[in-house]
Short mmCIF file of C-alpha atoms in Angstrom, two decimals:
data_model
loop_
_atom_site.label_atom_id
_atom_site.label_comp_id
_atom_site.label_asym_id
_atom_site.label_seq_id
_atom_site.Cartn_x
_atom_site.Cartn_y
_atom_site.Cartn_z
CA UNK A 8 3.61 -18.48 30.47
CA UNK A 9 7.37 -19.02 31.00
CA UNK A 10 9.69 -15.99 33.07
CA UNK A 11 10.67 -13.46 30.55
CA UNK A 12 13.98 -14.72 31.13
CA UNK A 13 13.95 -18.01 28.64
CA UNK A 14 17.70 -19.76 27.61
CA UNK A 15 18.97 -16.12 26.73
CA UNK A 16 21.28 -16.10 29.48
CA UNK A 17 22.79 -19.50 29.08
CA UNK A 18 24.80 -21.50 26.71
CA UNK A 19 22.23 -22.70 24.33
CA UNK A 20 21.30 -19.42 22.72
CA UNK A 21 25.49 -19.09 22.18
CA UNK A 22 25.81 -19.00 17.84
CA UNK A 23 22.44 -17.89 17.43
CA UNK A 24 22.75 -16.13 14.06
CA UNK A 25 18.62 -15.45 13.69
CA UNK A 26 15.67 -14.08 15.74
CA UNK A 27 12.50 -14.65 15.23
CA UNK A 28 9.70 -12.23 16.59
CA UNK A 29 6.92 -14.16 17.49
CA UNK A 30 3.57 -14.20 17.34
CA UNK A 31 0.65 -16.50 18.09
CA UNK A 32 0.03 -19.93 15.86
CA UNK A 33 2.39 -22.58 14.69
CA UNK A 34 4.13 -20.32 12.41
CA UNK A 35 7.31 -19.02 14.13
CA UNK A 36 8.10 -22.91 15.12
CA UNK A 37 7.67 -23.81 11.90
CA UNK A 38 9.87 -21.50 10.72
CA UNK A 39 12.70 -22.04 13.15
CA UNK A 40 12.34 -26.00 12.18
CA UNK A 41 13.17 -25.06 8.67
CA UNK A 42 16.26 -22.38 9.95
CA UNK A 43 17.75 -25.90 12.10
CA UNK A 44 17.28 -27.95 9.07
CA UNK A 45 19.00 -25.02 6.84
CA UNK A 46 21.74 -25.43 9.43
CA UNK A 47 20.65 -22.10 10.67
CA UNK A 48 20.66 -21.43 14.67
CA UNK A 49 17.22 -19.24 15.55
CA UNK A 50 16.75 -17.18 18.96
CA UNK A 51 13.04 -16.52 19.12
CA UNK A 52 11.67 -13.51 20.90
CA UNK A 53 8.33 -14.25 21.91
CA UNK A 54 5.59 -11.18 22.40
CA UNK A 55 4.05 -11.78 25.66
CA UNK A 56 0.70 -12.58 25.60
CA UNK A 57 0.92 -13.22 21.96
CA UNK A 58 3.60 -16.61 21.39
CA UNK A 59 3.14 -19.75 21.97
CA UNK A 60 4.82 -21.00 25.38
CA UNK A 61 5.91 -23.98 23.13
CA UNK A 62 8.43 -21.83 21.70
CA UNK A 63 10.34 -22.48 25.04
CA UNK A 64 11.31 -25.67 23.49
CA UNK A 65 14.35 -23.04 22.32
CA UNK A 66 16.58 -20.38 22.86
CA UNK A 67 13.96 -17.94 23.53
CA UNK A 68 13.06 -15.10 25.50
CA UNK A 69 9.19 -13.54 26.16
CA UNK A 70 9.01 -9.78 25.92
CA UNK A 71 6.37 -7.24 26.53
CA UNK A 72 5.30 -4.52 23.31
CA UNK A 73 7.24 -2.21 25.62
CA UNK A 74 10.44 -3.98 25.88
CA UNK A 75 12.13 -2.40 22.55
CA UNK A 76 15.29 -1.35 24.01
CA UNK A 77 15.50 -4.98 25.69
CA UNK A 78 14.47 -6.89 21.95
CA UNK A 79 17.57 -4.52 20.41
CA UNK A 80 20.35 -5.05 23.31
CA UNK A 81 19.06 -9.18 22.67
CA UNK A 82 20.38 -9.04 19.23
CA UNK A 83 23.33 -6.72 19.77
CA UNK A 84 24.14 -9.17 22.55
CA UNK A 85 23.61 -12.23 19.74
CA UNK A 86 25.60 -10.12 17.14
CA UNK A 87 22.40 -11.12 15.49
CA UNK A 88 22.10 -9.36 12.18
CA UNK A 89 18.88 -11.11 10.73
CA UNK A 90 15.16 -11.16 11.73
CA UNK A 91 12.08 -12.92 10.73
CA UNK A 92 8.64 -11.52 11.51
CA UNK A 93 6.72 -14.83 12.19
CA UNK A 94 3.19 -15.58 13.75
CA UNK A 95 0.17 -13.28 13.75
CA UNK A 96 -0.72 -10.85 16.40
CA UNK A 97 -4.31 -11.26 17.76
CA UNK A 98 -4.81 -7.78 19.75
CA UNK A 99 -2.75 -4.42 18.38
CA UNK A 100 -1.08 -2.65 22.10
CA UNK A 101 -2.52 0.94 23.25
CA UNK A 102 0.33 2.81 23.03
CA UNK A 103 -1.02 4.78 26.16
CA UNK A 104 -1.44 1.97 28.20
CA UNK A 105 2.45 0.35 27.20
CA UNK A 106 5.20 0.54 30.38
CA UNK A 107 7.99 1.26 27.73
CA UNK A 108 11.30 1.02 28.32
CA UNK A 109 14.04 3.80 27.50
CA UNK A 110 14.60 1.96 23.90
CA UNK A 111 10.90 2.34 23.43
CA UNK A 112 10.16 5.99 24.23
CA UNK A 113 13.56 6.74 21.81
CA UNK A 114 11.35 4.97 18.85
CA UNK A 115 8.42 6.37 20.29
CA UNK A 116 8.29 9.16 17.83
CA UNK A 117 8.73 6.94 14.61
CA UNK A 118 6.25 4.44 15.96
CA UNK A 119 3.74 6.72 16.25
CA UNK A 120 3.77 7.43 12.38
CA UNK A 121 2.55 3.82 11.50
CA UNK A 122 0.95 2.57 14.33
CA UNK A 123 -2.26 4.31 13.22
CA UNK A 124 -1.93 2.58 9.55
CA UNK A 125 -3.12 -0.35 8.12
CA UNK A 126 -1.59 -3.99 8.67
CA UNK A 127 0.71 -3.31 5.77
CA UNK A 128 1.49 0.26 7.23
CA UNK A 129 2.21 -1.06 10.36
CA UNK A 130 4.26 -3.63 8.92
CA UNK A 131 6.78 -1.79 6.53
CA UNK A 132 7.03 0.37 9.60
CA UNK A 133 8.44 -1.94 11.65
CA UNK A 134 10.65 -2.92 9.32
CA UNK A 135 12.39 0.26 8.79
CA UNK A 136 12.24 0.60 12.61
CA UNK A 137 15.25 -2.66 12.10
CA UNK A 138 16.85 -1.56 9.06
CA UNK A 139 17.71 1.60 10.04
CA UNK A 140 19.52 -0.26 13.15
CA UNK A 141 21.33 -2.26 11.08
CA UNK A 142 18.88 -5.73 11.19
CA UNK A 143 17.93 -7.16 8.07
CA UNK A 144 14.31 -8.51 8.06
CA UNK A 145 13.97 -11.68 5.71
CA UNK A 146 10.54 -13.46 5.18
CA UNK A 147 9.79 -16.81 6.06
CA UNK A 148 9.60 -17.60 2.68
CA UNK A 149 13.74 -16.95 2.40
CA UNK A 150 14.22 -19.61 5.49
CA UNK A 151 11.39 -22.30 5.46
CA UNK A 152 10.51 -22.10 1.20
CA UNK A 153 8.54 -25.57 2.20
CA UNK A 154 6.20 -23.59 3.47
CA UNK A 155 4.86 -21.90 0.69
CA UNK A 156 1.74 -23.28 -1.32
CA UNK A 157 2.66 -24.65 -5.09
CA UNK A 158 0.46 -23.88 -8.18
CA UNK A 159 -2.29 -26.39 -9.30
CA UNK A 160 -3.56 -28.95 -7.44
CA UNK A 161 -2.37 -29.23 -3.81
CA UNK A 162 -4.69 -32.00 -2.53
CA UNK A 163 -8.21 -33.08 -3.74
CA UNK A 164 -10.10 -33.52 -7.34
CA UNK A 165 -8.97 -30.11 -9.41
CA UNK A 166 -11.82 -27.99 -9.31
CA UNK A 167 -14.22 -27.96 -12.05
CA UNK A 168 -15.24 -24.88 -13.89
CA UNK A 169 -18.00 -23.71 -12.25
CA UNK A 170 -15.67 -23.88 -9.12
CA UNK A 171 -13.04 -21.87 -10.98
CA UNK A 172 -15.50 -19.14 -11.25
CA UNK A 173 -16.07 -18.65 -8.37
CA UNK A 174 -12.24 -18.77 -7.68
CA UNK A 175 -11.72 -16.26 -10.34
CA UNK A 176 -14.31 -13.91 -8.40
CA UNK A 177 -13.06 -14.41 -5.30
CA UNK A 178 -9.48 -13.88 -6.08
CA UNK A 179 -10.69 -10.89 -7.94
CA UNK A 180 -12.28 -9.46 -4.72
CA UNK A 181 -9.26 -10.28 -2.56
CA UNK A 182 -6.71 -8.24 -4.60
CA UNK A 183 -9.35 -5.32 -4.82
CA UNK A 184 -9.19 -5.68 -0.96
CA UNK A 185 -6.10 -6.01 -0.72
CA UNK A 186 -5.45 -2.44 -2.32
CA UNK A 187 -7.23 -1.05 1.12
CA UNK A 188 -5.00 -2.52 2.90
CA UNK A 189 -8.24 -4.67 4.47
CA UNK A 190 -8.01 -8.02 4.15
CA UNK A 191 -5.84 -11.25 2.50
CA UNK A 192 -9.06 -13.86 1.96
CA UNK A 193 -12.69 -14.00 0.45
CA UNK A 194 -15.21 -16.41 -0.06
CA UNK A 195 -17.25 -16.79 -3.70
CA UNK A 196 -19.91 -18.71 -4.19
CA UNK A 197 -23.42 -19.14 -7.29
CA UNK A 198 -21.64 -16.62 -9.38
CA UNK A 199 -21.25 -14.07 -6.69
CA UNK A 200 -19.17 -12.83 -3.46
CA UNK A 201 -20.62 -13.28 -0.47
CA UNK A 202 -17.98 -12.24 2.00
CA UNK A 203 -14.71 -10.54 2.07
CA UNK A 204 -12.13 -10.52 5.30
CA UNK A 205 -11.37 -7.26 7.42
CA UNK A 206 -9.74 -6.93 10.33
CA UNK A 207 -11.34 -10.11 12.35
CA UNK A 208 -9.49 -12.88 10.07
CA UNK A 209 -10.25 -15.90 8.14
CA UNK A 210 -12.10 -17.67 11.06
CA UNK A 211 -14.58 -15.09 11.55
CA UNK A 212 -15.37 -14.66 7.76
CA UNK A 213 -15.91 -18.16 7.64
CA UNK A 214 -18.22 -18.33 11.00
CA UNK A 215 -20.23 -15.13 9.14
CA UNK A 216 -21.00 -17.44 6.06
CA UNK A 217 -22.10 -20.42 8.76
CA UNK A 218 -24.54 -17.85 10.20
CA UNK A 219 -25.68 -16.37 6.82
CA UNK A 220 -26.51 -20.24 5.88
CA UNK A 221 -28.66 -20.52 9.72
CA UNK A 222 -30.78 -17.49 8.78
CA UNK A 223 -31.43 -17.88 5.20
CA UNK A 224 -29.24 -15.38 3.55
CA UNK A 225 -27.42 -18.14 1.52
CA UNK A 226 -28.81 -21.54 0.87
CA UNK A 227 -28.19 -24.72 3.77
CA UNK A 228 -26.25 -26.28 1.28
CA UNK A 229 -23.22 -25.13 -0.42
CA UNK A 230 -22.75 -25.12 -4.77
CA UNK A 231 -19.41 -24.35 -5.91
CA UNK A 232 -18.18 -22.06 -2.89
CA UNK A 233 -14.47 -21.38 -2.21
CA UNK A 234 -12.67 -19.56 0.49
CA UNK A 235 -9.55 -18.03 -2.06
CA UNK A 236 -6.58 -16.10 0.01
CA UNK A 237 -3.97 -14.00 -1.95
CA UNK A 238 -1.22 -11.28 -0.59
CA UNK A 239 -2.46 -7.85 -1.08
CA UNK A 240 -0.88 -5.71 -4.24
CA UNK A 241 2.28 -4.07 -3.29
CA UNK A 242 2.69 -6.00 -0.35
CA UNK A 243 6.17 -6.63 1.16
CA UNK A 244 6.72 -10.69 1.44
CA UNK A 245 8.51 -10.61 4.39
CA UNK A 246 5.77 -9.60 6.68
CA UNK A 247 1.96 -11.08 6.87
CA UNK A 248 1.60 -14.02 3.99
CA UNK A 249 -1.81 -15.45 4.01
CA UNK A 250 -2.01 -18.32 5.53
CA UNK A 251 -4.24 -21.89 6.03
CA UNK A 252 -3.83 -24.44 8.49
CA UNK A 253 -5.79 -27.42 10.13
CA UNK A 254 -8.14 -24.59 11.61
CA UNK A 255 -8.83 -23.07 8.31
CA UNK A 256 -10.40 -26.66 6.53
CA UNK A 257 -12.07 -27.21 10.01
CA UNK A 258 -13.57 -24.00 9.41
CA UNK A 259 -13.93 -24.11 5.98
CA UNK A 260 -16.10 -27.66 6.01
CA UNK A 261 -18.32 -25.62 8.79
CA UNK A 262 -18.76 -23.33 6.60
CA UNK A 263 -19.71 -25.32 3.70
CA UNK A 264 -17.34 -24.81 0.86
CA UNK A 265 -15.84 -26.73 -1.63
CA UNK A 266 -12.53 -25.82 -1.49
CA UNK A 267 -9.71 -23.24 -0.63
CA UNK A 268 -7.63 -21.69 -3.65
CA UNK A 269 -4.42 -19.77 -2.13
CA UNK A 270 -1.70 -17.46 -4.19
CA UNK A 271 0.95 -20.01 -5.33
CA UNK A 272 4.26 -18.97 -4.25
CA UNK A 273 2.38 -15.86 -2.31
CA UNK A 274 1.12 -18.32 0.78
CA UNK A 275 1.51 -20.39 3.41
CA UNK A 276 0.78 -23.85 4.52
CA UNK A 277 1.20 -24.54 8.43
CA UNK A 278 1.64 -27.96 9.74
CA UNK A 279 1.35 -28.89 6.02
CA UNK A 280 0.44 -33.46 6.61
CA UNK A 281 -2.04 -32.34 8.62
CA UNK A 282 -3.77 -29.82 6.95
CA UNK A 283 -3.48 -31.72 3.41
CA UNK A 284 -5.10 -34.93 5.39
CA UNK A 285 -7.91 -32.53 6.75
CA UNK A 286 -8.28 -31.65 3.72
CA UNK A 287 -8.55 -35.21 2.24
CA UNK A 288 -11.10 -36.68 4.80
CA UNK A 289 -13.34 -34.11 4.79
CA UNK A 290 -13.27 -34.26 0.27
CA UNK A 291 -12.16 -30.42 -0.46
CA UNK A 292 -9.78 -29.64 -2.39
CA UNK A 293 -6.85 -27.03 -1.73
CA UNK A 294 -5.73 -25.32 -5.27
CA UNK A 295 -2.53 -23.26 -5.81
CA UNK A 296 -3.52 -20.01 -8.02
CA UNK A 297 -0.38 -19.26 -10.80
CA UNK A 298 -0.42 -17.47 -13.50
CA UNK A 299 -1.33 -20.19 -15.33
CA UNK A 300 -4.87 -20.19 -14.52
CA UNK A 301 -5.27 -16.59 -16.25
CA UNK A 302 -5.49 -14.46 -13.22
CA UNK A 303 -3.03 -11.24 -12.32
CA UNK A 304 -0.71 -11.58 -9.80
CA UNK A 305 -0.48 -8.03 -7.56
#
């Protein structure tokens, strides 16, 4: 892990006009690839323990959950007035266990009010947390649109029928999930649902179904089974979109499926050649959900 201290102090982080908090996964350099190629200039504030040391590659800096009075004075220095939440976050802090600094035990109080909550609660806390400081939070959908999944056919044969219905229940399941603030993804397959996400993530839903096939519960060979992923109802697009990636059709072929069907416009496609030529080799297709194939969008 590099010093806390990245290229904050010197003068490549100079015209930064956007930070991006970090978390783990490609994501956040993804997203600052698409702010340089917008002619943007990104300053990426990586969560220790959480980001990617490639983010280095930048004007960066690593900071601790505690470090919230540090993470504003960074973007007051900056006269930075824009922020992008970007990457996931594999392990929520203990607030108990946090060496905050004075920044931190100010917020402390309005923290404490969504930190309990649900990934969405959490969220549209933290976003307040920066809007009522004066730091617009945009989604990476606003700097990197390339990212986002189009509808129909993405890569592979279009799915057949049967395969749609077993889209249409899956989707079906996710948005009912999604209303629980639980889970972005589940996985359909012979007419029925067989598992929905909660709070362990795509890979683990998708290792459940490979040990549900080992002892019996759902036939050795797949028929028709899709892993769909949509953004919950209500949810605010600047924080969380579902996401796929080379992992998820490594996964996905483990697991057995046919395919992955994602919200068009509503997700994400990380290191996008890669993933579509996964995808390719191993014969599954990836399918953009729109309106057009008759199913709500929440």
């Amino acid at each position: 892990m590099p010093a806390k201290q990245g290229t904050a102090s010197n003068g490549l982080a100079q015209g930064c006009d956007l930070a991006l908090i970090c978390g783990y996964g490609s994501l956040p350099l993804e997203i600052a690839r698409g702010a340089i190629e917008a002619g943007r200039r990104p300053f990426l504030i990586g969560i220790e323990g959480e980001a990617s040391a490639d983010i280095a590659a930048l004007p960066h800096e690593f900071l601790s959950w505690g470090q919230v009075g540090r993470l504003f004075q960074i973007l007051r220095d900056h006269q930075i007035k824009e922020v992008v939440f970007a990457g996931g976050i594999l392990k929520r802090p203990e607030l108990l266990k946090l060496k905050l600094d004075f920044g931190a035990l100010r917020t402390l109080p309005e923290a404490l009010v969504f930190m309990i909550g649900g990934d969405n609660t959490v969220l549209s806390g933290a976003i307040r947390l920066f809007e009522k400081r004066g730091i617009a939070v945009v989604g990476a959908h606003e700097i990197a649109p390339k990212l986002l999944a189009g509808p129909g056919r993405i890569v592979g044969a279009k799915p057949g029928a049967r395969d749609f219905a077993s889209i249409k229940l899956a989707f079906e399941a996710c948005k009912a999930l999604g209303r629980f603030d639980i889970g972005q993804a589940a996985v359909a397959e012979a007419s029925r649902v067989v598992a929905v996400e909660g709070v362990e993530g795509t890979d683990n839903l998708l290792e459940r179904i490979v040990q549900m096939r080992l002892i019996g519960r759902m036939p050795p060979k797949g028929k028709n089974g899709v892993l769909v992923k949509t953004m919950k109802p209500g949810q605010d697009m600047r924080a969380d979109l579902p996401a796929i990636g080379p992992k998820t059709i490594d996964a996905v072929v483990r697991a057995g499926l046919n395919g992955i069907a994602i919200e068009a416009g509503h997700a994400i496609i990380l290191e996008r050649e890669a993933t579509l030529a996964a995808a390719k080799q191993a014969g599954i297709y990836i399918y953009g959900i729109s309106a057009a194939d008759g199913m709500p969008h929440g």
